[in-house]
Short mmCIF file of C-alpha atoms and ligand atoms in Angstrom, two decimals:
data_model
loop_
_atom_site.label_atom_id
_atom_site.label_comp_id
_atom_site.label_asym_id
_atom_site.label_seq_id
_atom_site.Cartn_x
_atom_site.Cartn_y
_atom_site.Cartn_z
CA UNK A 62 -44.11 11.04 114.22
CA UNK A 63 -41.43 8.66 112.85
CA UNK A 64 -40.73 9.05 109.15
CA UNK A 65 -38.58 6.57 107.22
CA UNK A 66 -37.22 7.27 103.74
CA UNK A 67 -36.71 4.91 100.81
CA UNK A 68 -36.23 5.17 97.06
CA UNK A 69 -39.36 3.11 96.49
CA UNK A 70 -41.97 2.14 99.06
CA UNK A 71 -43.68 -1.02 97.82
CA UNK A 72 -47.08 -1.75 99.33
CA UNK A 73 -47.91 -5.47 99.22
CA UNK A 74 -45.81 -8.65 99.25
CA UNK A 75 -47.62 -10.64 96.58
CA UNK A 76 -45.98 -11.70 93.30
CA UNK A 77 -45.99 -8.11 91.96
CA UNK A 78 -44.41 -6.47 95.02
CA UNK A 79 -41.87 -9.22 95.65
CA UNK A 80 -40.66 -9.44 92.04
CA UNK A 81 -40.39 -5.65 91.93
CA UNK A 82 -38.54 -5.54 95.26
CA UNK A 83 -36.05 -8.21 94.24
CA UNK A 84 -35.34 -6.56 90.89
CA UNK A 85 -34.84 -3.17 92.54
CA UNK A 86 -32.38 -4.54 95.11
CA UNK A 87 -30.49 -6.29 92.34
CA UNK A 88 -30.18 -2.98 90.47
CA UNK A 89 -29.01 -1.08 93.53
CA UNK A 90 -32.25 0.81 94.17
CA UNK A 91 -33.21 0.95 97.83
CA UNK A 92 -36.75 -0.02 98.70
CA UNK A 93 -38.95 -1.20 101.53
CA UNK A 94 -41.91 -3.57 101.30
CA UNK A 95 -44.90 -3.09 103.60
CA UNK A 96 -47.20 -6.10 103.92
CA UNK A 97 -50.27 -6.07 106.11
CA UNK A 98 -50.39 -9.83 106.71
CA UNK A 99 -48.03 -12.10 108.60
CA UNK A 100 -45.27 -13.97 106.78
CA UNK A 101 -47.06 -17.29 107.42
CA UNK A 102 -50.31 -15.96 105.92
CA UNK A 103 -48.58 -14.60 102.81
CA UNK A 104 -46.59 -17.78 102.27
CA UNK A 105 -49.62 -20.02 102.78
CA UNK A 106 -52.08 -18.39 100.37
CA UNK A 107 -52.84 -20.79 97.50
CA UNK A 108 -53.95 -19.02 94.33
CA UNK A 109 -52.24 -19.24 90.95
CA UNK A 110 -50.18 -22.07 89.56
CA UNK A 111 -49.56 -21.49 85.87
CA UNK A 112 -46.49 -19.51 84.92
CA UNK A 113 -46.12 -18.38 81.34
CA UNK A 114 -42.79 -18.77 79.53
CA UNK A 115 -42.24 -15.01 79.81
CA UNK A 116 -42.62 -15.08 83.61
CA UNK A 117 -40.19 -18.00 83.88
CA UNK A 118 -37.71 -16.06 81.72
CA UNK A 119 -37.94 -12.93 83.87
CA UNK A 120 -37.57 -14.93 87.08
CA UNK A 121 -34.66 -16.97 85.69
CA UNK A 122 -32.75 -13.97 84.34
CA UNK A 123 -33.02 -12.30 87.73
CA UNK A 124 -31.92 -15.22 89.87
CA UNK A 125 -35.42 -15.89 91.23
CA UNK A 126 -36.20 -19.24 89.64
CA UNK A 127 -34.20 -21.84 91.59
CA UNK A 128 -37.33 -23.24 93.28
CA UNK A 129 -39.55 -23.29 90.25
CA UNK A 130 -36.85 -24.81 88.06
CA UNK A 131 -36.23 -27.54 90.66
CA UNK A 132 -39.83 -28.29 91.66
CA UNK A 133 -42.07 -26.81 88.94
CA UNK A 134 -43.68 -29.15 86.44
CA UNK A 135 -43.82 -28.50 82.74
CA UNK A 136 -47.25 -28.62 81.12
CA UNK A 137 -47.52 -29.02 77.39
CA UNK A 138 -51.10 -30.11 76.76
CA UNK A 139 -54.65 -29.23 77.64
CA UNK A 140 -57.77 -31.26 77.15
CA UNK A 141 -61.36 -30.33 76.33
CA UNK A 142 -64.37 -32.50 77.13
CA UNK A 143 -67.99 -32.03 76.16
CA UNK A 144 -71.02 -33.98 75.04
CA UNK A 145 -69.26 -34.18 71.67
CA UNK A 146 -66.27 -36.10 73.01
CA UNK A 147 -62.75 -35.19 74.05
CA UNK A 148 -59.67 -33.79 72.36
CA UNK A 149 -56.21 -32.81 73.51
CA UNK A 150 -54.18 -29.85 72.28
CA UNK A 151 -50.44 -30.34 72.42
CA UNK A 152 -49.67 -26.63 72.63
CA UNK A 153 -45.92 -27.17 72.97
CA UNK A 154 -46.07 -28.17 69.30
CA UNK A 155 -48.23 -25.22 68.29
CA UNK A 156 -47.89 -21.42 68.12
CA UNK A 157 -44.48 -20.35 69.45
CA UNK A 158 -43.87 -23.78 70.98
CA UNK A 159 -43.99 -22.38 74.50
CA UNK A 160 -45.09 -24.30 77.59
CA UNK A 161 -46.43 -23.58 81.07
CA UNK A 162 -44.54 -24.17 84.27
CA UNK A 163 -46.87 -25.25 87.02
CA UNK A 164 -45.61 -23.99 90.36
CA UNK A 165 -47.98 -23.04 93.19
CA UNK A 166 -48.08 -19.29 93.81
CA UNK A 167 -47.47 -19.71 97.56
CA UNK A 168 -44.22 -21.54 96.84
CA UNK A 169 -43.13 -18.80 94.45
CA UNK A 170 -44.00 -16.21 97.09
CA UNK A 171 -41.98 -18.18 99.68
CA UNK A 172 -38.96 -18.21 97.33
CA UNK A 173 -39.30 -14.50 96.59
CA UNK A 174 -39.55 -13.56 100.27
CA UNK A 175 -36.46 -15.66 101.10
CA UNK A 176 -34.47 -14.14 98.25
CA UNK A 177 -35.52 -10.58 99.10
CA UNK A 178 -34.34 -11.06 102.69
CA UNK A 179 -31.14 -12.79 101.51
CA UNK A 180 -30.41 -9.75 99.36
CA UNK A 181 -30.66 -7.62 102.48
CA UNK A 182 -34.14 -6.26 101.74
CA UNK A 183 -36.35 -4.49 104.28
CA UNK A 184 -39.67 -6.38 104.39
CA UNK A 185 -42.13 -5.49 107.14
CA UNK A 186 -44.94 -7.94 107.81
CA UNK A 187 -47.98 -6.82 109.81
CA UNK A 188 -47.56 -3.31 108.41
CA UNK A 189 -50.79 -2.18 106.80
CA UNK A 190 -50.83 0.92 104.64
CA UNK A 191 -53.78 3.09 105.65
CA UNK A 192 -53.45 5.49 102.73
CA UNK A 193 -50.94 7.00 100.36
CA UNK A 194 -50.50 10.64 99.45
CA UNK A 195 -47.72 12.19 97.42
CA UNK A 196 -45.06 9.59 98.19
CA UNK A 197 -46.08 9.21 101.84
CA UNK A 198 -47.58 5.98 103.04
CA UNK A 199 -49.38 6.15 106.37
CA UNK A 200 -48.93 2.86 108.19
CA UNK A 201 -51.01 1.10 110.78
CA UNK A 202 -48.86 -1.36 112.61
CA UNK A 203 -49.62 -2.99 115.87
CA UNK A 204 -52.79 -2.91 117.90
CA UNK A 205 -53.29 -0.03 120.32
CA UNK A 206 -54.67 -0.36 123.86
CA UNK A 207 -58.23 -0.53 122.54
CA UNK A 208 -57.31 -3.47 120.29
CA UNK A 209 -57.60 -1.30 117.18
CA UNK A 210 -54.71 -0.53 114.92
CA UNK A 211 -52.74 2.58 115.68
CA UNK A 212 -52.02 4.74 112.65
CA UNK A 213 -49.82 7.70 112.10
CA UNK A 214 -46.36 6.39 111.29
CA UNK A 215 -45.25 7.34 107.81
CA UNK A 216 -42.89 5.72 105.36
CA UNK A 217 -41.88 8.06 102.59
CA UNK A 218 -40.41 7.19 99.23
CA UNK A 219 -39.35 9.10 96.16
CA UNK A 220 -41.89 6.75 94.59
CA UNK A 221 -44.61 4.44 95.89
CA UNK A 222 -45.44 1.18 94.12
CA UNK A 223 -48.98 0.04 94.85
CA UNK A 224 -48.72 -3.77 94.59
CA UNK A 225 -51.44 -4.29 97.15
CA UNK A 226 -54.03 -6.07 95.05
CA UNK A 227 -57.42 -5.16 93.80
CA UNK A 228 -58.78 -3.62 96.99
CA UNK A 229 -55.58 -1.87 97.98
CA UNK A 230 -54.86 1.72 98.88
CA UNK A 231 -52.75 2.26 95.74
CA UNK A 232 -55.67 1.78 93.40
CA UNK A 233 -57.99 3.74 95.71
CA UNK A 234 -55.61 6.72 95.60
CA UNK A 235 -55.56 6.74 91.78
CA UNK A 236 -59.29 6.27 91.29
CA UNK A 237 -59.87 9.06 93.82
CA UNK A 238 -57.89 11.28 91.43
CA UNK A 239 -60.39 10.40 88.72
CA UNK A 240 -58.39 7.80 86.78
CA UNK A 241 -61.04 5.88 84.82
CA UNK A 242 -61.47 2.11 84.91
CA UNK A 243 -62.66 -0.15 82.09
CA UNK A 244 -64.69 -2.93 83.66
CA UNK A 245 -66.45 -6.16 82.70
CA UNK A 246 -68.51 -8.59 84.72
CA UNK A 247 -68.49 -12.04 83.14
CA UNK A 248 -71.67 -12.82 85.07
CA UNK A 249 -70.50 -16.20 86.34
CA UNK A 250 -68.74 -17.47 89.43
CA UNK A 251 -66.51 -20.43 90.18
CA UNK A 252 -66.32 -22.61 93.21
CA UNK A 253 -62.53 -22.92 93.44
CA UNK A 254 -61.56 -26.13 95.20
CA UNK A 255 -58.12 -27.21 96.33
CA UNK A 256 -58.00 -30.96 96.91
CA UNK A 257 -55.40 -33.21 98.51
CA UNK A 258 -55.59 -35.46 95.48
CA UNK A 259 -53.09 -36.30 92.76
CA UNK A 260 -53.97 -34.97 89.30
CA UNK A 261 -56.40 -37.16 87.40
CA UNK A 262 -54.96 -36.44 83.98
CA UNK A 263 -51.58 -35.36 82.67
CA UNK A 264 -53.07 -32.13 81.39
CA UNK A 265 -55.26 -29.22 82.30
CA UNK A 266 -58.83 -30.33 81.69
CA UNK A 267 -61.72 -28.10 80.64
CA UNK A 268 -65.19 -29.67 80.66
CA UNK A 269 -68.19 -28.01 79.01
CA UNK A 270 -71.46 -29.25 80.41
CA UNK A 271 -75.09 -28.17 80.43
CA UNK A 272 -74.82 -27.94 84.24
CA UNK A 273 -71.89 -25.54 83.87
CA UNK A 274 -68.12 -25.55 83.36
CA UNK A 275 -65.77 -27.78 85.36
CA UNK A 276 -61.99 -27.47 85.34
CA UNK A 277 -59.07 -29.65 86.44
CA UNK A 278 -55.68 -28.00 87.04
CA UNK A 279 -52.74 -30.01 88.32
CA UNK A 280 -50.75 -28.22 91.01
CA UNK A 281 -48.34 -30.78 92.51
CA UNK A 282 -48.08 -34.58 92.66
CA UNK A 283 -50.46 -34.54 95.63
CA UNK A 284 -52.61 -31.42 95.15
CA UNK A 285 -55.08 -30.56 92.38
CA UNK A 286 -57.21 -27.50 91.82
CA UNK A 287 -60.75 -27.96 90.53
CA UNK A 288 -63.28 -25.38 89.44
CA UNK A 289 -67.06 -25.64 89.22
CA UNK A 290 -69.11 -22.90 87.61
CA UNK A 291 -71.78 -21.86 90.10
CA UNK A 292 -74.45 -19.16 90.31
CA UNK A 293 -73.59 -15.73 91.74
CA UNK A 294 -74.07 -15.59 95.47
CA UNK A 295 -73.19 -19.26 96.01
CA UNK A 296 -72.16 -20.02 99.58
CA UNK A 297 -69.18 -22.44 99.61
CA UNK A 298 -70.60 -23.93 102.82
CA UNK A 299 -73.43 -25.38 100.70
CA UNK A 300 -70.89 -27.56 98.91
CA UNK A 301 -69.99 -30.64 100.93
CA UNK A 302 -67.09 -32.84 99.80
CA UNK A 303 -69.59 -35.38 98.51
CA UNK A 304 -71.47 -32.79 96.50
CA UNK A 305 -68.22 -31.45 95.02
CA UNK A 306 -66.95 -34.84 93.88
CA UNK A 307 -70.36 -35.92 92.56
CA UNK A 308 -70.75 -32.72 90.55
CA UNK A 309 -67.18 -32.91 89.25
CA UNK A 310 -67.77 -36.51 88.16
CA UNK A 311 -70.93 -35.51 86.28
CA UNK A 312 -69.47 -32.48 84.53
CA UNK A 313 -66.14 -34.15 83.77
CA UNK A 314 -68.08 -37.11 82.40
CA UNK A 315 -66.17 -39.72 84.35
CA UNK A 316 -68.60 -42.43 83.22
CA UNK A 317 -67.23 -41.92 79.74
CA UNK A 318 -63.64 -40.83 80.35
CA UNK A 319 -62.61 -42.53 83.59
CA UNK A 320 -62.73 -41.65 87.29
CA UNK A 321 -61.17 -38.70 89.11
CA UNK A 322 -58.66 -39.33 91.88
CA UNK A 323 -60.47 -37.98 94.90
CA UNK A 324 -59.06 -36.62 98.15
CA UNK A 325 -59.85 -34.33 101.06
CA UNK A 326 -60.97 -30.81 100.15
CA UNK A 327 -58.34 -28.46 101.60
CA UNK A 328 -59.99 -25.21 100.62
CA UNK A 329 -63.13 -24.00 98.83
CA UNK A 330 -63.86 -20.42 97.88
CA UNK A 331 -66.14 -18.68 95.43
CA UNK A 332 -64.55 -16.40 92.85
CA UNK A 333 -66.76 -14.01 90.86
CA UNK A 334 -65.36 -13.67 87.36
CA UNK A 335 -64.77 -9.97 86.88
CA UNK A 336 -62.14 -8.06 84.96
CA UNK A 337 -61.06 -4.46 84.95
CA UNK A 338 -58.16 -2.32 83.80
CA UNK A 339 -57.17 1.04 85.21
CA UNK A 340 -56.70 3.22 82.16
CA UNK A 341 -53.60 4.85 83.62
CA UNK A 342 -51.65 2.66 86.08
CA UNK A 343 -49.78 5.52 87.69
CA UNK A 344 -48.82 9.16 87.75
CA UNK A 345 -46.35 11.38 89.62
CA UNK A 346 -44.99 9.43 92.57
CA UNK A 347 -47.54 6.58 92.65
CA UNK A 348 -47.36 3.60 90.25
CA UNK A 349 -49.30 0.33 90.33
CA UNK A 350 -48.53 -3.24 89.29
CA UNK A 351 -50.41 -6.55 89.37
CA UNK A 352 -54.01 -6.86 90.52
CA UNK A 353 -53.83 -3.28 91.81
CA UNK A 354 -53.52 -2.05 88.21
CA UNK A 355 -56.18 -4.41 86.89
CA UNK A 356 -58.04 -7.55 87.75
CA UNK A 357 -58.28 -10.31 85.18
CA UNK A 358 -60.77 -13.15 85.49
CA UNK A 359 -58.95 -16.44 86.19
CA UNK A 360 -60.32 -18.16 83.05
CA UNK A 361 -56.95 -18.07 81.26
CA UNK A 362 -54.66 -17.99 84.33
CA UNK A 363 -53.02 -14.67 83.47
CA UNK A 364 -53.15 -12.64 86.70
CA UNK A 365 -49.82 -13.58 88.29
CA UNK A 366 -48.15 -13.44 84.89
CA UNK A 367 -49.31 -9.88 84.27
CA UNK A 368 -48.04 -9.04 87.76
CA UNK A 369 -44.54 -10.29 86.80
CA UNK A 370 -44.66 -8.46 83.46
CA UNK A 371 -45.61 -5.15 85.09
CA UNK A 372 -43.15 -5.55 87.97
CA UNK A 373 -40.29 -6.03 85.50
CA UNK A 374 -41.30 -2.99 83.48
CA UNK A 375 -41.72 -0.85 86.59
CA UNK A 376 -38.34 -1.97 88.01
CA UNK A 377 -36.60 -0.76 84.84
CA UNK A 378 -38.47 2.55 84.97
CA UNK A 379 -37.71 3.15 88.68
CA UNK A 380 -34.04 2.28 88.14
CA UNK A 381 -33.73 4.85 85.34
CA UNK A 382 -35.59 7.48 87.35
CA UNK A 383 -33.73 7.00 90.63
CA UNK A 384 -30.21 6.22 89.41
CA UNK A 385 -30.09 8.38 86.27
CA UNK A 386 -32.81 10.97 86.81
CA UNK A 387 -34.57 9.76 83.66
CA UNK A 388 -38.36 9.54 84.11
CA UNK A 389 -39.11 8.62 80.50
CA UNK A 390 -39.58 4.94 81.45
CA UNK A 391 -42.27 5.90 83.95
CA UNK A 392 -43.92 8.12 81.35
CA UNK A 393 -43.94 5.12 78.99
CA UNK A 394 -45.04 2.55 81.57
CA UNK A 395 -48.70 2.55 80.55
CA UNK A 396 -47.90 2.48 76.83
CA UNK A 397 -45.40 -0.37 77.38
CA UNK A 398 -47.74 -2.58 79.38
CA UNK A 399 -51.32 -1.82 78.41
CA UNK A 400 -51.28 -3.38 74.90
CA UNK A 401 -50.07 -6.68 76.38
CA UNK A 402 -52.48 -6.41 79.29
CA UNK A 403 -55.37 -5.87 76.88
CA UNK A 404 -54.30 -8.78 74.72
CA UNK A 405 -54.37 -11.01 77.81
CA UNK A 406 -57.83 -9.66 78.65
CA UNK A 407 -59.07 -10.31 75.12
CA UNK A 408 -57.91 -13.92 75.31
CA UNK A 409 -59.25 -14.38 78.81
CA UNK A 410 -62.61 -12.99 77.68
CA UNK A 411 -62.63 -15.41 74.75
CA UNK A 412 -61.79 -18.32 77.08
CA UNK A 413 -64.63 -17.29 79.35
CA UNK A 414 -67.01 -17.40 76.39
CA UNK A 415 -65.68 -20.82 75.43
CA UNK A 416 -65.99 -22.33 78.91
CA UNK A 417 -69.27 -20.94 80.16
CA UNK A 418 -72.77 -21.70 79.08
CA UNK A 419 -75.72 -19.83 80.53
CA UNK A 420 -74.89 -18.34 83.93
CA UNK A 421 -77.62 -20.36 85.57
CA UNK A 422 -78.77 -23.81 84.45
CA UNK A 423 -82.37 -22.60 84.96
CA UNK A 424 -81.86 -20.21 82.03
CA UNK A 425 -81.27 -23.02 79.57
CA UNK A 426 -84.52 -22.47 77.65
CA UNK A 427 -84.05 -18.79 77.02
CA UNK A 428 -83.29 -17.84 73.43
CA UNK A 429 -80.13 -15.99 74.50
CA UNK A 430 -78.98 -19.04 76.41
CA UNK A 431 -79.48 -21.23 73.35
CA UNK A 432 -77.52 -18.72 71.28
CA UNK A 433 -74.73 -18.60 73.87
CA UNK A 434 -74.46 -22.36 74.02
CA UNK A 435 -74.32 -22.67 70.21
CA UNK A 436 -71.49 -20.11 70.13
CA UNK A 437 -69.66 -22.08 72.80
CA UNK A 438 -69.72 -25.18 70.62
CA UNK A 439 -68.78 -23.23 67.49
CA UNK A 440 -65.68 -21.98 69.34
CA UNK A 441 -64.83 -25.47 70.54
CA UNK A 442 -65.26 -26.94 67.08
CA UNK A 443 -63.06 -24.30 65.51
CA UNK A 444 -60.38 -25.04 68.11
CA UNK A 445 -60.65 -28.78 67.49
CA UNK A 446 -60.42 -28.62 63.72
CA UNK A 447 -58.49 -25.52 62.64
CA UNK A 448 -54.71 -25.68 62.85
CA UNK A 449 -54.55 -21.89 62.48
CA UNK A 450 -56.93 -21.42 65.35
CA UNK A 451 -54.86 -23.86 67.42
CA UNK A 452 -51.67 -21.88 66.72
CA UNK A 453 -53.39 -18.65 67.70
CA UNK A 454 -54.76 -20.31 70.84
CA UNK A 455 -51.35 -21.70 71.83
CA UNK A 456 -49.60 -18.37 71.35
CA UNK A 457 -52.11 -16.60 73.59
CA UNK A 458 -52.58 -19.44 76.08
CA UNK A 459 -48.90 -19.61 76.99
CA UNK A 460 -47.95 -15.98 76.43
CA UNK A 461 -48.48 -12.61 78.00
P1 RFL B 266 -51.78 -10.18 95.54
O1 RFL B 266 -51.24 -11.56 95.35
O2 RFL B 266 -53.19 -10.03 95.92
O3 RFL B 266 -50.86 -9.50 96.65
C1 RFL B 266 -51.18 -8.27 97.20
C2 RFL B 266 -50.58 -8.19 98.60
O4 RFL B 266 -50.84 -6.89 99.14
C3 RFL B 266 -51.18 -7.03 100.51
N1 RFL B 266 -51.96 -5.83 100.88
C4 RFL B 266 -51.48 -4.85 101.67
N2 RFL B 266 -50.31 -4.70 102.28
C5 RFL B 266 -50.13 -3.56 103.01
N3 RFL B 266 -51.09 -2.60 103.15
C6 RFL B 266 -52.28 -2.73 102.53
N4 RFL B 266 -53.21 -1.79 102.68
C7 RFL B 266 -52.52 -3.89 101.74
N5 RFL B 266 -53.58 -4.33 101.02
C8 RFL B 266 -53.21 -5.50 100.50
C9 RFL B 266 -51.98 -8.32 100.55
O5 RFL B 266 -52.00 -8.88 101.85
C10 RFL B 266 -51.19 -9.19 99.56
O6 RFL B 266 -50.17 -9.93 100.20
O7 RFL B 266 -51.55 -9.28 94.27
P2 RFL B 266 -50.40 -9.29 93.13
O8 RFL B 266 -49.05 -9.28 93.74
O9 RFL B 266 -50.79 -8.24 92.20
O10 RFL B 266 -50.54 -10.73 92.43
C11 RFL B 266 -51.68 -11.04 91.67
C12 RFL B 266 -51.95 -12.55 91.75
O11 RFL B 266 -51.98 -12.95 93.10
C13 RFL B 266 -53.27 -12.90 91.05
O12 RFL B 266 -53.43 -12.17 89.86
C14 RFL B 266 -53.32 -14.40 90.69
O13 RFL B 266 -53.37 -15.19 91.86
C15 RFL B 266 -54.54 -14.69 89.81
N6 RFL B 266 -54.70 -16.14 89.56
C16 RFL B 266 -53.91 -16.79 88.65
N7 RFL B 266 -52.96 -16.11 87.95
C17 RFL B 266 -52.13 -16.77 87.10
O14 RFL B 266 -51.28 -16.13 86.46
N8 RFL B 266 -52.21 -18.13 86.92
C18 RFL B 266 -53.13 -18.89 87.60
O15 RFL B 266 -53.15 -20.12 87.45
C19 RFL B 266 -54.05 -18.22 88.48
N9 RFL B 266 -54.98 -18.90 89.18
C20 RFL B 266 -55.66 -16.86 90.31
C21 RFL B 266 -55.78 -18.25 90.09
C22 RFL B 266 -56.49 -16.24 91.23
C23 RFL B 266 -57.42 -16.97 91.95
N10 RFL B 266 -58.24 -16.28 92.88
C24 RFL B 266 -58.29 -16.63 94.25
C25 RFL B 266 -58.83 -15.04 92.48
C26 RFL B 266 -56.70 -18.99 90.79
C27 RFL B 266 -57.55 -18.36 91.72
C28 RFL B 266 -58.57 -19.20 92.46
#
């Protein structure tokens, strides 16, 4: 049985694993990244787009921002629409004066892969971790004669970083040890649509509607992401292009505010809005970052940003442990990150309450639904009229 050794074995080549890997190489810590998918699949997966100022800072300071600085677009405003009209928040002039950089996650991942390899990193695609025990990652790589994956090769590290997302083996290993999870189901789902269409407004647009939330997020000059709140269990196949554009037009009130720029639907998926946080994101030789350590509903676009935050913190802690024998950074990892993680969750939870009416339009006559809708409008009104609320919003909207 072949056994390879590394300082840190990173499982997963998403934003968390790739930022961590690049930072470790830069600090002289040897590591290997195991990624179960192919390079093309990893580099083609469209998900996030909004980078907080903190993420841009971390990436810039570590020589990982050339692409996003050249091709990313700065966003400084967001817009809210409802039956009560429309208003725009210029958040660059509020709170800490920070902005978003819009840069598609797959492009960031492409940049991070290229830089990791340029730095001489060992990145193995098509290498799926089967499980992890005490610093040993058992790998399945390559199909055997029966067409199934062969397992049994091990890659061993002084430490293992589980950056393999929400359903990964890193999280499974910790929860199997009894690490508790705090969990919330927001009870709503989004049809997430990627359209080959230029943005229809110079800002992120949030539309509150009795039929459910609709969102407009610019990605590039030719691609826009849209969201439509939909009932749990929705099958994306039930949403034709026509139905998508008609529903978006209704909820975004195009009759009142002007048409959307339509285009072919490139991708449609349903995302259930759920959040959870592992109460302890690591112990001993196994440490988690990104979605593996906690899932955050996409309502405030924080997931990739928390991944960068945690990867940076973990890189510092691994460096101290492996180069100086000082494990105090690892011992402090949870205490360093969790307060910021929870603050992001609190804001994301608030955003979810602002954006979503009753989970199902059929519920509209229930007393609770009426109460929920009234709260939604109270939140919106406070945001429209209170400068202090706007400052608080801006600080949390752009920060992690
Ligand atoms: P990822 O990106 O899921 O990467 C994990 C990687 O691990 C690999 N893997 C394995 N590899 C080896 N062995 C195994 N056993 C493995 N199991 C898994 C996977 O193939 C994958 O390559 O996790 P990471 O790095 O923690 O990054 C998290 C972010 O991807 C995620 O939080 C964001 O995309 C969330 N998110 C957004 N975040 C933002 O900050 N801003 C946004 O605007 C934003 N928009 C979004 C989003 C998420 C969305 N979806 C699809 C849930 C929009 C959407 C629609």
